[in-house]
PDB file of C-alpha atoms in Angstrom:
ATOM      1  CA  UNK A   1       0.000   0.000   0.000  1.00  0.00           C
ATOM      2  CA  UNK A   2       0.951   3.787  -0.557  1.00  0.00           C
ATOM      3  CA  UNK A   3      -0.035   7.061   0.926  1.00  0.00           C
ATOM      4  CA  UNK A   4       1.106  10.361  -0.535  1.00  0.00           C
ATOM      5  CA  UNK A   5       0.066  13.989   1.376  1.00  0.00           C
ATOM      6  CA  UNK A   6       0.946  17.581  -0.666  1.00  0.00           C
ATOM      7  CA  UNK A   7       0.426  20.480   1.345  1.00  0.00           C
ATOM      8  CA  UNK A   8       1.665  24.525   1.137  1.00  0.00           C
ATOM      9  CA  UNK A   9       3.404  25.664   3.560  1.00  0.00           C
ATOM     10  CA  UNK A  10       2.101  28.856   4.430  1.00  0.00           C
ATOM     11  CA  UNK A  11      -1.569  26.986   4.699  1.00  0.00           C
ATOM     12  CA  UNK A  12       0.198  25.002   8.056  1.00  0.00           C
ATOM     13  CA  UNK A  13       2.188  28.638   9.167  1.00  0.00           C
ATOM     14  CA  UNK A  14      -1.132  30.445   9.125  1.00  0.00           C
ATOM     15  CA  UNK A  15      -3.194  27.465  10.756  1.00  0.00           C
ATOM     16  CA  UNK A  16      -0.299  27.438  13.576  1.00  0.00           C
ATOM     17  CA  UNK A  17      -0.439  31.467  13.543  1.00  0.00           C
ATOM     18  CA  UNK A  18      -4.515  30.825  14.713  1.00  0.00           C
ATOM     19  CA  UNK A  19      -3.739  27.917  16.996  1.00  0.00           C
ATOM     20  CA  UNK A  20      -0.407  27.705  18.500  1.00  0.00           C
ATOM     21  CA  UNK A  21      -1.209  24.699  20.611  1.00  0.00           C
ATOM     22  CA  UNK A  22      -1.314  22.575  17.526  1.00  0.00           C
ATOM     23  CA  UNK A  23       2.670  22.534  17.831  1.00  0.00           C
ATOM     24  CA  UNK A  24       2.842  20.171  20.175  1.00  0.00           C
ATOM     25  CA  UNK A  25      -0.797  17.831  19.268  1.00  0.00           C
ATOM     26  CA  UNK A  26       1.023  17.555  15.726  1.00  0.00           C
ATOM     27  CA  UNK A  27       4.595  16.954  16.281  1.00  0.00           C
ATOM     28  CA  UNK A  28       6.826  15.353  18.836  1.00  0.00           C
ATOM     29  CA  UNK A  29       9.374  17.474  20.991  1.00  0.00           C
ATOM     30  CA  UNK A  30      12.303  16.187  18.538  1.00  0.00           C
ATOM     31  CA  UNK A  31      10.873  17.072  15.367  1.00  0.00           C
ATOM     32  CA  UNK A  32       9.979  20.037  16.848  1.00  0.00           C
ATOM     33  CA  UNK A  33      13.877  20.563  17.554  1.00  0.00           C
ATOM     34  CA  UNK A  34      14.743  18.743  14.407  1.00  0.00           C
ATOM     35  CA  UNK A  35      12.610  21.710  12.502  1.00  0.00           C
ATOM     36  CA  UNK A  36      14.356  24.573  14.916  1.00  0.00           C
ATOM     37  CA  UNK A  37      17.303  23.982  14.111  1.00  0.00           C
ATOM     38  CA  UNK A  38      16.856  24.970  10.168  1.00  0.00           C
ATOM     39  CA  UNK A  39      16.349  28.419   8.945  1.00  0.00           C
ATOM     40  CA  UNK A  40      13.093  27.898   8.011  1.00  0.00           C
ATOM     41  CA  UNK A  41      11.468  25.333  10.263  1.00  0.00           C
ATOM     42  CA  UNK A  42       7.714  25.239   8.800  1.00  0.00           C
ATOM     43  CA  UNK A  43       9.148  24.137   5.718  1.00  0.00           C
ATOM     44  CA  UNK A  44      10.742  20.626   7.632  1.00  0.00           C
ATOM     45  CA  UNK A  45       7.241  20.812   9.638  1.00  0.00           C
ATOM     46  CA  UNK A  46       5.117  20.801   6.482  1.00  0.00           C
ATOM     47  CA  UNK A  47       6.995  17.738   5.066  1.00  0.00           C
ATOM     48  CA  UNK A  48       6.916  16.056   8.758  1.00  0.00           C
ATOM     49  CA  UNK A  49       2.969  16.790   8.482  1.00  0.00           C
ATOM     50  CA  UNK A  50       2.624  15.212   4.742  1.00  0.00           C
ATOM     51  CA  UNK A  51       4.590  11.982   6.393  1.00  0.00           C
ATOM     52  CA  UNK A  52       2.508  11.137   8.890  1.00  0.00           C
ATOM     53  CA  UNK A  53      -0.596  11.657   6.763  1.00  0.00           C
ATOM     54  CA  UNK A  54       1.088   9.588   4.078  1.00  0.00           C
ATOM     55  CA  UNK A  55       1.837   6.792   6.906  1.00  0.00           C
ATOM     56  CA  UNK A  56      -1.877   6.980   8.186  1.00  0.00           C
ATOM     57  CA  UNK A  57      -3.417   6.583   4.388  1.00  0.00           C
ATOM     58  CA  UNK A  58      -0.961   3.920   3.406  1.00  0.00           C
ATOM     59  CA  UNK A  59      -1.747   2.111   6.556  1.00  0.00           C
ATOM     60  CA  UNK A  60      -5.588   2.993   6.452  1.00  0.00           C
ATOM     61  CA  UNK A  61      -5.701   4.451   9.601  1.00  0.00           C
ATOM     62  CA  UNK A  62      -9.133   5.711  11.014  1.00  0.00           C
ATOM     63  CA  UNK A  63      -8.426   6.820  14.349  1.00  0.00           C
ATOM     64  CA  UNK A  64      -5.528   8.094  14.846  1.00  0.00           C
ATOM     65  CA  UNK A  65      -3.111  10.698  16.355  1.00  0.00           C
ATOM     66  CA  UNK A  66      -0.512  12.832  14.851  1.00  0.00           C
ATOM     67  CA  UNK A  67       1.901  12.265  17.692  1.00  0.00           C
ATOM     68  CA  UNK A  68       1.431   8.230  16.627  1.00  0.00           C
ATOM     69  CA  UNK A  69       3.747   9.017  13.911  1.00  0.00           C
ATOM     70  CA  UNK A  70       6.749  10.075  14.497  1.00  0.00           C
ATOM     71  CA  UNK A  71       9.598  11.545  11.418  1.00  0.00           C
ATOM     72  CA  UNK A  72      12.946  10.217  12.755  1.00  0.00           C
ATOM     73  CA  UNK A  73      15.970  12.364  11.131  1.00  0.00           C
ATOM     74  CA  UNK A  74      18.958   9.880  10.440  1.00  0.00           C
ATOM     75  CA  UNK A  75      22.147  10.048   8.590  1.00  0.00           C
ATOM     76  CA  UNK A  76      20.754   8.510   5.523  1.00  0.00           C
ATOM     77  CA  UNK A  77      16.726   8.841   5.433  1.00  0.00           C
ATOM     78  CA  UNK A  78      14.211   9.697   7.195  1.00  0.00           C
ATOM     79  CA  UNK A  79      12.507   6.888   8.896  1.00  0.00           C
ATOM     80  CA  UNK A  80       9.303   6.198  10.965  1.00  0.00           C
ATOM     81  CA  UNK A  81       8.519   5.775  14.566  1.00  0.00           C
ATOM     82  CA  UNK A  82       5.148   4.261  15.519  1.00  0.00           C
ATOM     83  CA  UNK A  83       3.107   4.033  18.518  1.00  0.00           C
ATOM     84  CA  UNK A  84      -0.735   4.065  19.303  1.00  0.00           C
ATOM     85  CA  UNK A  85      -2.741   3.029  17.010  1.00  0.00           C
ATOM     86  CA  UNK A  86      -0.345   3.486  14.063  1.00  0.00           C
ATOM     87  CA  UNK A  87       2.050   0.904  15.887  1.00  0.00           C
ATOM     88  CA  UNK A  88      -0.980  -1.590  16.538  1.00  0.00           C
ATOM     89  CA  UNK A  89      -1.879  -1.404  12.768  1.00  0.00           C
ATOM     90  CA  UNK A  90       1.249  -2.112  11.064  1.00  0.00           C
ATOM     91  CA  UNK A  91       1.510  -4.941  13.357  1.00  0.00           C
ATOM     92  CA  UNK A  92      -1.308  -6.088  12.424  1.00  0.00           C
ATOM     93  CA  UNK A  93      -0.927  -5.619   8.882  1.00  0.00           C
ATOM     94  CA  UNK A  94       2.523  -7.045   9.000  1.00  0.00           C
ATOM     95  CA  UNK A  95       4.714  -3.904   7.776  1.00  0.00           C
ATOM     96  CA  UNK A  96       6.920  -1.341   8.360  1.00  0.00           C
ATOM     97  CA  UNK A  97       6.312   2.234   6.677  1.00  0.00           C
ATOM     98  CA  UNK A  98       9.410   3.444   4.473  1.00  0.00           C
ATOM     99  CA  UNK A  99       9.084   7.562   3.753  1.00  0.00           C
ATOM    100  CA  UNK A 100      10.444   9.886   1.181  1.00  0.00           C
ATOM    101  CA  UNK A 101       9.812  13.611   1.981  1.00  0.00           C
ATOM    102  CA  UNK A 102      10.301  16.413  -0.263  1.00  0.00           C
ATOM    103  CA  UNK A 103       9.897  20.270  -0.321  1.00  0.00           C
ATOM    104  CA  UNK A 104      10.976  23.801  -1.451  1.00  0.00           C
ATOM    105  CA  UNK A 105      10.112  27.203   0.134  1.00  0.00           C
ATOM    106  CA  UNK A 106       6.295  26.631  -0.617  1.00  0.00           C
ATOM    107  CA  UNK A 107       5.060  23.223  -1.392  1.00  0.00           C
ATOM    108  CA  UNK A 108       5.966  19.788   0.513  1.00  0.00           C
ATOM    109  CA  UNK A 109       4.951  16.394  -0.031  1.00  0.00           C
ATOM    110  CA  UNK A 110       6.054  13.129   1.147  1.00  0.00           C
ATOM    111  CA  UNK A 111       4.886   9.580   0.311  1.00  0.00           C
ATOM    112  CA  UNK A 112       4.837   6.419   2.413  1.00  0.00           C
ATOM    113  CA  UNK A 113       5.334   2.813   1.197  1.00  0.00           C
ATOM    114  CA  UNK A 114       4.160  -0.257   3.112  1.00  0.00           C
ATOM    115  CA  UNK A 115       7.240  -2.959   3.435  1.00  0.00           C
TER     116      UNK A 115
END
């Protein structure tokens, strides 16, 4: 299975402008540092956002929450952390979600593969 999530970056700056609580519902404390420490940290946010929504479509996820999936920064990809209910159903299912991310100044996107 595959998931794939686009989004614009300024649509997630102004929706964390309105609502600056949704920092930490959305992302975990180290991709929150992970995204600091870059010049322009909405831009590694946005792709960390398309991730997990790629994850939860590939893995055709219901209920879920954002914090579930987790965008672990390593020397040579990205890779996935589960837990909750994403962790319960790629158990279930029998996989393990591989990402690519992508992303410029405006638009990010990142897809998910089932292995």
């Amino acid at each position: 299975m595959i998931g794939i999530d686009v989004l614009e970056v300024t649509r997630l700056e102004d929706a964390l402008a309105r609502r600056p609580n949704l920092l930490s519902r959305l992302f975990t404390d180290a991709e929150l540092a992970y995204a600091d420490a870059h010049a322009h940290p909405a831009v590694h946010l946005a792709a960390r956002f398309c991730a997990k929504e790629a994850v939860a479509k590939a893995l055709a996820l219901e209920a879920w929450a954002f914090r579930d999936v987790e965008v672990v920064a390593t020397a040579s990809a990205p890779e996935v952390r589960l837990s909750g209910a994403a962790a319960s159903r790629a158990a279930e299912l029998g996989v393990e979600p591989r990402i690519s991310l992508t992303h410029t100044r405006e638009p990010a996107a990142a897809v998910a593969i089932l292995a």
